PDB file of C-alpha atoms in Angstrom:
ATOM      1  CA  UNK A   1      -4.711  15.071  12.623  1.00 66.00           C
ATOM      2  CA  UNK A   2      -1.298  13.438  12.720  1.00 81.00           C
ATOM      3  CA  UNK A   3      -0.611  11.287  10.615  1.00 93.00           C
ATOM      4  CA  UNK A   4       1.650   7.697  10.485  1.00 96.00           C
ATOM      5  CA  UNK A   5       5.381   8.506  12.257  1.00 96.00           C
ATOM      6  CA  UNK A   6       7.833   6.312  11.320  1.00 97.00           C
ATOM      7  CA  UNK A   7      11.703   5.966  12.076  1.00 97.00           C
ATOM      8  CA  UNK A   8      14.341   6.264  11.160  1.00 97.00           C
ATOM      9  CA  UNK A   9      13.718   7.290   7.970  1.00 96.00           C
ATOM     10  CA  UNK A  10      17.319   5.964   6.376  1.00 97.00           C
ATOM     11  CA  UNK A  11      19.416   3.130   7.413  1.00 98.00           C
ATOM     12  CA  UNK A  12      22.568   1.494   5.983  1.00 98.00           C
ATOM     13  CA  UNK A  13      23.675  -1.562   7.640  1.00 98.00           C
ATOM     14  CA  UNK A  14      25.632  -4.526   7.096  1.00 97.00           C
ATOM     15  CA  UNK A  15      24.635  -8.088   6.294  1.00 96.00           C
ATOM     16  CA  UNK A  16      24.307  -9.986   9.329  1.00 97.00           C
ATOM     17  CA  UNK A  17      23.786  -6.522  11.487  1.00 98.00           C
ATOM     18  CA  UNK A  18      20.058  -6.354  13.161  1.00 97.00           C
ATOM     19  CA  UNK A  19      18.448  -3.218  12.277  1.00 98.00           C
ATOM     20  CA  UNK A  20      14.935  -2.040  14.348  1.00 98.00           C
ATOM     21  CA  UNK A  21      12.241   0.202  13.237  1.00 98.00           C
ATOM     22  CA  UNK A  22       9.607   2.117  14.927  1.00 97.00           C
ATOM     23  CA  UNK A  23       5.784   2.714  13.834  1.00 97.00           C
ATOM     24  CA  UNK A  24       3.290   5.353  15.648  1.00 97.00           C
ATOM     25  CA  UNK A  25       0.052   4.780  13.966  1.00 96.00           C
ATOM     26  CA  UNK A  26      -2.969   7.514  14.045  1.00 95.00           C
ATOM     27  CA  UNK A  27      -4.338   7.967  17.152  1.00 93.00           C
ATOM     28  CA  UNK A  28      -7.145   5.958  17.519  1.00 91.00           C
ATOM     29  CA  UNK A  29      -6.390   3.278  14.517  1.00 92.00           C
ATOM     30  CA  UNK A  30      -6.764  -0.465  16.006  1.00 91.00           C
ATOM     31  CA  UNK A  31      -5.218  -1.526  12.618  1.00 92.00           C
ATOM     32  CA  UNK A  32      -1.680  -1.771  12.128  1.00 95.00           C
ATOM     33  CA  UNK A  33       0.216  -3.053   9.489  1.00 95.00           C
ATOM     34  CA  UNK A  34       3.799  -3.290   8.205  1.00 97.00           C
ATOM     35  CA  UNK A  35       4.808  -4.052   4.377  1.00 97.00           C
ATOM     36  CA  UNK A  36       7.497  -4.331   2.343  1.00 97.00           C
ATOM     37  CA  UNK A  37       8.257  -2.508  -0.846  1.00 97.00           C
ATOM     38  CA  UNK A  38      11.096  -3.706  -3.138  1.00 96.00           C
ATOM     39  CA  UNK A  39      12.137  -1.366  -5.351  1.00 92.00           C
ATOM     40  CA  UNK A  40       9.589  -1.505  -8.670  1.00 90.00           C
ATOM     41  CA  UNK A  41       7.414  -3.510  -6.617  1.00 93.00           C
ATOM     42  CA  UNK A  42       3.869  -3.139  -5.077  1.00 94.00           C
ATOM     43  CA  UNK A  43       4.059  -3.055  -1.477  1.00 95.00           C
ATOM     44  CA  UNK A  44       3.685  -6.440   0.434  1.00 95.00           C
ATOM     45  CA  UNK A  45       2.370  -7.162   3.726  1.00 94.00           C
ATOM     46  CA  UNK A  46       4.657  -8.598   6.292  1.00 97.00           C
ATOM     47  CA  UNK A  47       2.645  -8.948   9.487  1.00 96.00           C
ATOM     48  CA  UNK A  48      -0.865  -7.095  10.439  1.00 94.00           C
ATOM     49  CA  UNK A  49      -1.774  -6.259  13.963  1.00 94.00           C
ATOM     50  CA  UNK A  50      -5.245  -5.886  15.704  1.00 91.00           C
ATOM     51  CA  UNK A  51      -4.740  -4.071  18.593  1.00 90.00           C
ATOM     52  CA  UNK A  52      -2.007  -5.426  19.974  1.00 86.00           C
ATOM     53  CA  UNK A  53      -2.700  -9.043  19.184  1.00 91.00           C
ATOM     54  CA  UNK A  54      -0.775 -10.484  15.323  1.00 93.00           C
ATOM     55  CA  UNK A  55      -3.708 -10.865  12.800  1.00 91.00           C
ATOM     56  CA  UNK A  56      -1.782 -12.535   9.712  1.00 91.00           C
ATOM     57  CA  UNK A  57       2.190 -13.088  10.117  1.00 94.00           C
ATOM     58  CA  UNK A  58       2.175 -15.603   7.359  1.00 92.00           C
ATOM     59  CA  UNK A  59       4.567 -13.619   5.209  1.00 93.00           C
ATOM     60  CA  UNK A  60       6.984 -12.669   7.760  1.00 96.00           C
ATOM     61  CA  UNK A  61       9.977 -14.355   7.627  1.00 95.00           C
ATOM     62  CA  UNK A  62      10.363 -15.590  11.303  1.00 95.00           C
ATOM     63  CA  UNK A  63      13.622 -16.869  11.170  1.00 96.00           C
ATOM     64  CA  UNK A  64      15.150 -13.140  11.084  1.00 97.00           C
ATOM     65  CA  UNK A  65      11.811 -11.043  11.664  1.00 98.00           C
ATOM     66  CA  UNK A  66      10.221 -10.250  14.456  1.00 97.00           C
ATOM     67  CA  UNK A  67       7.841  -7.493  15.102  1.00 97.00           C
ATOM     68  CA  UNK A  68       5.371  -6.291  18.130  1.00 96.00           C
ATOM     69  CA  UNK A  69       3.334  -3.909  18.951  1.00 95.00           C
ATOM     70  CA  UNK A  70       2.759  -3.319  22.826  1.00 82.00           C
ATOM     71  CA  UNK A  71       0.157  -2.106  24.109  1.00 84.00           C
ATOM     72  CA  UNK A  72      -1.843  -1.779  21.022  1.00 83.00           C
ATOM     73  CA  UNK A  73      -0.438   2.133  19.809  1.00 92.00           C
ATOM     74  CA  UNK A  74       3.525   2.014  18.707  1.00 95.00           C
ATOM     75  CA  UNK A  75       5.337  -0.904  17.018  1.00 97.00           C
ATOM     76  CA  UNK A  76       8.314  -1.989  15.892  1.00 97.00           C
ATOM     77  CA  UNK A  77       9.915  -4.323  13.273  1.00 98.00           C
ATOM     78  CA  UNK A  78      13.177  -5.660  13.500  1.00 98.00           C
ATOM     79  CA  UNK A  79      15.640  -7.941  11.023  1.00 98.00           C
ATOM     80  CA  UNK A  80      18.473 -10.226  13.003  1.00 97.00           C
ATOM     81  CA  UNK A  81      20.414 -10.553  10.958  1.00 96.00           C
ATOM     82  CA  UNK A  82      19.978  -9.077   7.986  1.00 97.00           C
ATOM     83  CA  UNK A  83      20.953 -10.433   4.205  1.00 97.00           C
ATOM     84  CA  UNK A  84      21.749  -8.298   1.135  1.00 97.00           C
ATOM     85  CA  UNK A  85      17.887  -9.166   0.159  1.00 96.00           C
ATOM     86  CA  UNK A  86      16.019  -7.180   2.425  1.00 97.00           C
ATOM     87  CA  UNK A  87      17.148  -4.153   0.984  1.00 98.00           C
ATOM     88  CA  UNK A  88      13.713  -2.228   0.912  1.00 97.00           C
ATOM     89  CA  UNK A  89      11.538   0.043   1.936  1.00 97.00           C
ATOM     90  CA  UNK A  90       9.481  -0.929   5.050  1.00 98.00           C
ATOM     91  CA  UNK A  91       5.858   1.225   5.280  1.00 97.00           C
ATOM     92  CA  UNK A  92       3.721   1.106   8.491  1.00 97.00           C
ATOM     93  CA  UNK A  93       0.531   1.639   7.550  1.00 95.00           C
ATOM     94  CA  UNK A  94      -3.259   1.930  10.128  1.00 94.00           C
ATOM     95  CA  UNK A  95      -6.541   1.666   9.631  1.00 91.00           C
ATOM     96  CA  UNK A  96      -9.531   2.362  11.834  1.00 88.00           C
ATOM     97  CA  UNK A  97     -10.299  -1.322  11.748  1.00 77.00           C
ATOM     98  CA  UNK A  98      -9.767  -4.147   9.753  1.00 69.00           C
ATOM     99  CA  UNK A  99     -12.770  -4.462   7.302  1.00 72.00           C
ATOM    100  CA  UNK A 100     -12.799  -2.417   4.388  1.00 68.00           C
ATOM    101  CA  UNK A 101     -11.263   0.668   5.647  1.00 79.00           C
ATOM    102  CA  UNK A 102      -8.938   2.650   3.899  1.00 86.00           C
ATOM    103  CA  UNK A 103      -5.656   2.523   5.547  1.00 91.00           C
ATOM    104  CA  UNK A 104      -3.264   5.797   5.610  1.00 93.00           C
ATOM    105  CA  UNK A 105       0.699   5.101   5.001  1.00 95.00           C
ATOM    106  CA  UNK A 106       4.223   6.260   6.767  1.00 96.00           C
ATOM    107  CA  UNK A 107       6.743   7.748   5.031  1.00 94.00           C
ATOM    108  CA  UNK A 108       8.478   4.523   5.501  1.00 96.00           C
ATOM    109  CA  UNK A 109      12.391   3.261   6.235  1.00 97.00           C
ATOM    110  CA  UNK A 110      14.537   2.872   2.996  1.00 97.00           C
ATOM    111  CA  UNK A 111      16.784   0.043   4.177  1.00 98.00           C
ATOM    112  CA  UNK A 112      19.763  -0.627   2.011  1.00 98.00           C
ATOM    113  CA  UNK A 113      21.780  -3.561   3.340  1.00 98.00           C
ATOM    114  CA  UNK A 114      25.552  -4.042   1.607  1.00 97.00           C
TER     115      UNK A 114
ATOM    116  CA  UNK B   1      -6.190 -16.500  -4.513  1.00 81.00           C
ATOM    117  CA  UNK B   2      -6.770 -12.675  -4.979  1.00 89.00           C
ATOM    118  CA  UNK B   3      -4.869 -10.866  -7.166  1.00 94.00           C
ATOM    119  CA  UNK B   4      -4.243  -7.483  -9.129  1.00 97.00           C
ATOM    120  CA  UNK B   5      -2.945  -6.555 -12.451  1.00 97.00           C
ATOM    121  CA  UNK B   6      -1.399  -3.472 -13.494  1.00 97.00           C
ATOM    122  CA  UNK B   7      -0.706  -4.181 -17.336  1.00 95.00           C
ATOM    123  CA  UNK B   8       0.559  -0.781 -17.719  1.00 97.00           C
ATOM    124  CA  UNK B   9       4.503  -0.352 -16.439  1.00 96.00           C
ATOM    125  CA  UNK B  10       4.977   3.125 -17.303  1.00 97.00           C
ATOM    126  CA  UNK B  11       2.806   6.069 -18.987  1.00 98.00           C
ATOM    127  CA  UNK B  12       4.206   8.900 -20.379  1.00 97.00           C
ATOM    128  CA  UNK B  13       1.698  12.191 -21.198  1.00 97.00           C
ATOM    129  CA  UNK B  14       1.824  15.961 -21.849  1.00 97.00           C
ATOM    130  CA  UNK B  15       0.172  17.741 -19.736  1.00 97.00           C
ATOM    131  CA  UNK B  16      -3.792  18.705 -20.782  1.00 97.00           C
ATOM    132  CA  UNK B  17      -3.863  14.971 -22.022  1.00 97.00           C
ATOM    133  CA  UNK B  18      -6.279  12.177 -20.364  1.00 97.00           C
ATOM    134  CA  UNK B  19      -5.263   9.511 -19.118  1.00 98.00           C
ATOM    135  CA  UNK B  20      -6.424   5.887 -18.372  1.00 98.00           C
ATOM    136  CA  UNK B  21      -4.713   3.581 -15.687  1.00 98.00           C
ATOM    137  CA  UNK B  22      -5.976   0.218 -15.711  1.00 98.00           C
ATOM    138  CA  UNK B  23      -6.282  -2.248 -13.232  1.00 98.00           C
ATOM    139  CA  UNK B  24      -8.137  -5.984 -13.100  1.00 98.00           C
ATOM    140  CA  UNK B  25      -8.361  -7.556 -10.309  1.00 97.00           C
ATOM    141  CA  UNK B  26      -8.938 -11.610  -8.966  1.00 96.00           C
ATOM    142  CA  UNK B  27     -10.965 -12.779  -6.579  1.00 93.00           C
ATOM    143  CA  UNK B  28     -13.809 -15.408  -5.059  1.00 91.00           C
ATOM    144  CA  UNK B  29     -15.292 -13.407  -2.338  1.00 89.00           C
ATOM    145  CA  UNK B  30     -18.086 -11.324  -2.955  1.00 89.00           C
ATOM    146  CA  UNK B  31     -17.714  -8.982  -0.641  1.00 89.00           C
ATOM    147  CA  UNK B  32     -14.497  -7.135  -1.416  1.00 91.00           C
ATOM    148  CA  UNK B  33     -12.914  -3.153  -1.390  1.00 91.00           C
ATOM    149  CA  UNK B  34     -10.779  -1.954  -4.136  1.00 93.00           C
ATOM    150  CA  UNK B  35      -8.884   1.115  -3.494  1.00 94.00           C
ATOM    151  CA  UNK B  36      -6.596   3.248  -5.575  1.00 96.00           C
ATOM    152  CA  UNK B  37      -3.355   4.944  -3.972  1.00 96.00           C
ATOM    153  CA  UNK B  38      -0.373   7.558  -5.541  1.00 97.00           C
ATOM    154  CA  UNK B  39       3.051   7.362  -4.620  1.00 96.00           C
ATOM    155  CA  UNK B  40       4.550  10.250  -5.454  1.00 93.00           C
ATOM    156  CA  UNK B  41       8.451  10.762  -5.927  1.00 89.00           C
ATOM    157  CA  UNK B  42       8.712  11.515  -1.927  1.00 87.00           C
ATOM    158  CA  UNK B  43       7.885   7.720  -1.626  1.00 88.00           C
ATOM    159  CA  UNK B  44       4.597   8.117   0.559  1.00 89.00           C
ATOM    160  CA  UNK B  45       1.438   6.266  -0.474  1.00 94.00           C
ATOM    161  CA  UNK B  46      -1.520   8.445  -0.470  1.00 94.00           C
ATOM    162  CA  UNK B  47      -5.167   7.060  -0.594  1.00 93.00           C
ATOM    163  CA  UNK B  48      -7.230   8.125  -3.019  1.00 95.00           C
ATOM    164  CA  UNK B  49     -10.513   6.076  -3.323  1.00 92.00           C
ATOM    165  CA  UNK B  50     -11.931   2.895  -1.497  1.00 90.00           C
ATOM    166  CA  UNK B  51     -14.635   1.261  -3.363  1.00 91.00           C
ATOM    167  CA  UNK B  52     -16.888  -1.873  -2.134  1.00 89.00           C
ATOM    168  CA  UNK B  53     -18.281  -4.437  -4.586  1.00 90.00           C
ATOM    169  CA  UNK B  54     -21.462  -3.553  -3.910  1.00 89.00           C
ATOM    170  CA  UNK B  55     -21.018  -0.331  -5.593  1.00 86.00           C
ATOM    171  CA  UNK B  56     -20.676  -0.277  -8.962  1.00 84.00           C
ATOM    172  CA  UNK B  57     -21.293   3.794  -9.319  1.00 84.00           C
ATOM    173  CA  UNK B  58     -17.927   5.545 -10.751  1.00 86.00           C
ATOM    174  CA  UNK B  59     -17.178   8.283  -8.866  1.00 87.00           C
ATOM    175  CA  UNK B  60     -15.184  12.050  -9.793  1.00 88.00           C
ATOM    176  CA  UNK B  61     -13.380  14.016  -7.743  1.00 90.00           C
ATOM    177  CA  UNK B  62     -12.258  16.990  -9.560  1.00 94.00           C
ATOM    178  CA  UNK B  63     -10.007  15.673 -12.628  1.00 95.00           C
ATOM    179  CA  UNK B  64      -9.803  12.027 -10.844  1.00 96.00           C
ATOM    180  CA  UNK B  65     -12.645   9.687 -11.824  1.00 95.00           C
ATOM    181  CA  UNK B  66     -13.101   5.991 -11.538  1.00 95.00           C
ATOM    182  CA  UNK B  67     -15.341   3.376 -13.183  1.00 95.00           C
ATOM    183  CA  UNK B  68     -15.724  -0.354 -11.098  1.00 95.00           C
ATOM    184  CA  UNK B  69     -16.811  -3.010 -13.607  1.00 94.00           C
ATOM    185  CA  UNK B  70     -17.915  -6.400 -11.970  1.00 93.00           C
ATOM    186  CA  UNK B  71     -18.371  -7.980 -15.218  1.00 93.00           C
ATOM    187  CA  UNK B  72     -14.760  -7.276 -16.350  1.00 95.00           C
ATOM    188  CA  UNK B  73     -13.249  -7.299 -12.812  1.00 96.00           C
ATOM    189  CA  UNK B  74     -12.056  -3.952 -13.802  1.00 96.00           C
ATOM    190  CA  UNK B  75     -11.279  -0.841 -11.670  1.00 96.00           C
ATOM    191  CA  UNK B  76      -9.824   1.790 -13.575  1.00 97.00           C
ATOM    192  CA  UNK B  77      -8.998   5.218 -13.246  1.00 97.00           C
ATOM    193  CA  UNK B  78      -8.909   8.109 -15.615  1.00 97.00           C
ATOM    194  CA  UNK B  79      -6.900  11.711 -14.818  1.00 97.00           C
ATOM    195  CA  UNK B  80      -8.440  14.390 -17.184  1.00 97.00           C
ATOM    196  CA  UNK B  81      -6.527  17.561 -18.171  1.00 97.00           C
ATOM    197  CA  UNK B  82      -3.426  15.619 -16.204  1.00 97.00           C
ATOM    198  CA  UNK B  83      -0.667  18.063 -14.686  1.00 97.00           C
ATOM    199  CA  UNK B  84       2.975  17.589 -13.868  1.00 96.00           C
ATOM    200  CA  UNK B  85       2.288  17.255 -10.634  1.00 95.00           C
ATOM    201  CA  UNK B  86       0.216  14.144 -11.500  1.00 97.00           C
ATOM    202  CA  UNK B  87       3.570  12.347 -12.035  1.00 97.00           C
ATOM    203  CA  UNK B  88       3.655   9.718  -9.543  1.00 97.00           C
ATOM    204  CA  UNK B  89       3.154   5.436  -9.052  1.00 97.00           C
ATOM    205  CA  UNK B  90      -0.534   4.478  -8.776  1.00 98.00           C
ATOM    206  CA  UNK B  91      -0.840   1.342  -7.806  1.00 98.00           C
ATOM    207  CA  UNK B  92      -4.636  -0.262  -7.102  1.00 97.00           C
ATOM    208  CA  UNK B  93      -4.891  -2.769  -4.140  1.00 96.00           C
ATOM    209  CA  UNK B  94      -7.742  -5.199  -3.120  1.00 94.00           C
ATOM    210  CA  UNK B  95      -8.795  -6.533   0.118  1.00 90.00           C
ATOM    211  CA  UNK B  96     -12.022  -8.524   1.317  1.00 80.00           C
ATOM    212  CA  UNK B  97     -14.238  -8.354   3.914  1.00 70.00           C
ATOM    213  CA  UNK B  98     -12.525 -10.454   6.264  1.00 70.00           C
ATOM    214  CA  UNK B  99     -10.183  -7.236   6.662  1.00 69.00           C
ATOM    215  CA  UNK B 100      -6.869  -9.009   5.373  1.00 75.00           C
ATOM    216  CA  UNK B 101      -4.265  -6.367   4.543  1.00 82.00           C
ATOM    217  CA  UNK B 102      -4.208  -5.207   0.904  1.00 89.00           C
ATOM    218  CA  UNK B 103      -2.927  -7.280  -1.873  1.00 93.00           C
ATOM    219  CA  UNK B 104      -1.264  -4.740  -4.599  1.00 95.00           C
ATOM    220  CA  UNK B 105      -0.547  -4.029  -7.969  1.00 96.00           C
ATOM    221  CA  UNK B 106       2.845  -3.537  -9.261  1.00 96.00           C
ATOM    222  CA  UNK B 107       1.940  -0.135  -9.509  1.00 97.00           C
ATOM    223  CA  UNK B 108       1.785   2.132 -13.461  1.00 98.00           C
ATOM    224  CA  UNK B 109       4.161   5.083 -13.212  1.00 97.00           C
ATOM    225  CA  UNK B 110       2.946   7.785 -14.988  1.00 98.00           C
ATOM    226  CA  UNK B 111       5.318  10.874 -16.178  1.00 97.00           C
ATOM    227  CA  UNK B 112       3.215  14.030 -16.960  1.00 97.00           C
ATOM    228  CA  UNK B 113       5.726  16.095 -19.175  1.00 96.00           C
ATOM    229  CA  UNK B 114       4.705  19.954 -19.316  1.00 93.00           C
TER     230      UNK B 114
END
C-alpha cells in the first residue's frame, strides 16, 4: 500500500514569496491533516480535512494560509507571503476517519524562508 | 485543555540497555486515544501504538512495550535490549473521541550509542 506523497520535498524561498505544497493521502483515507513542525518541536496541527469539507482551521493563520483539498483525495497548502517564521517542516498526515484512528505521516516539506 | 508532557529532552544509552520514555498526558474527556510515534533522523513520523482509555492492558511488541496508567495519566514506553537503530524522536500524542487531530509532545530524543 502506498503510503502519504508529499511535495516538494525542499524549498528555499524568500520572505514575502508564496510557496505551495501538495499532499496525496492513502487511498481510501477520508482524514486529512496538515501540521507544522518547528524545529525541536512536536508537530502542530494547522487545518484538518474531512473529506473535502475543513474540520478544525482554528490554528491556521488565515491571513497568509490557505489550504484545500478538492475533491476529497489531494491537497494543498500554501503561504502568501511568507515571513522568516514559518521556517518549518510541513507533514500531511491521513487517517481512515476521524475518531481514534491512527493516522500515517508524509515525509513532509522542510521550508526554510531567509 | 488537553495536553502532553515529555519531561525527558534527550536520552542517551548503550546499546543492550533499557530504556524508559515517559509521557503524562491532560485531559477531561473520558473517552480519549494515546498513541506513540518515532521520528527517525530521515524526519518521517512512524506510528507505533494507538491506545484507547478504555484499555488499560500494556501491550509488547518484540523489545517495544507500553504500560497506560489512568490513575497517573501516564503512558509510557520502555525499549528493552535498545539498538542503534533505536536512535530516533518519540514523541506521544493524544486525541479524543470527537476525532480532533493529535495534540503532541515535544518529543524525547533518544541516542543509542553501540
Amino acid at each position: 500500500e502506498a503510503g502519504v506523497a508529499q511535495s516538494p520535498r525542499y524549498k528555499i524561498i524568500e520572505k514575502r514569496q508564496s510557496v505551495a505544497f501538495w499532499c496525496n493521502p492513502i487511498s481510501g483515507h477520508a482524514t486529512l491533516y496538515w501540521y507544522q513542525q518547528i524545529l525541536g518541536q512536536g508537530p502542530k496541527l494547522l487545518i484538518q480535512f474531512q473529506n473535502n469539507g475543513v474540520v478544525d482551521d482554528s490554528q491556521l493563520p488565515k491571513d497568509r494560509f490557505s489550504a484545500e483539498r478538492l475533491k476529497g483525495v489531494d491537497s494543498t497548502l500554501k503561504i502568501q507571503p511568507a515571513k522568516l517564521e514559518d521556517s518549518a517542516v510541513y507533514l500531511c498526515a491521513s487517517s481512515l476517519d476521524r475518531q481514534g484512528h491512527e493516522q500515517y505521516f508524509g515525509p513532509g516539506t522542510r521550508l526554510t524562508v531567509t | 485543555a488537553q495536553k502532553v508532557t515529555q519531561a525527558q529532552t534527550e536520552i542517551s544509552v548503550v546499546e543492550k540497555e533499557d530504556v524508559t520514555l515517559d509521557c503524562v498526558y491532560e485531559t477531561r474527556d473520558t473517552t480519549y486515544y494515546l498513541f506513540w510515534y518515532k521520528q527517525p533522523p530521515s524526519g518521517e513520523l512512524v506510528f507505533l501504538i494507538r491506545r484507547n482509555s478504555f484499555d488499560e492492558q500494556n501491550e509488547i511488541s518484540g523489545r517495544y512495550s507500553w504500560n497506560f496508567q489512568k490513575s497517573t495519566s501516564s503512558f509510557n514506553f520502555t525499549i528493552t535490549a535498545s539498538q542503534v537503530v533505536d536512535s530516533a524522536v518519540y514523541f506521544c500524542a493524544l486525541s479524543n473521541q470527537a476525532g480532533t487531530a493529535l495534540i503532541f509532545g515535544k518529543g524525547t530524543t533518544l541516542s543509542v550509542s553501540s
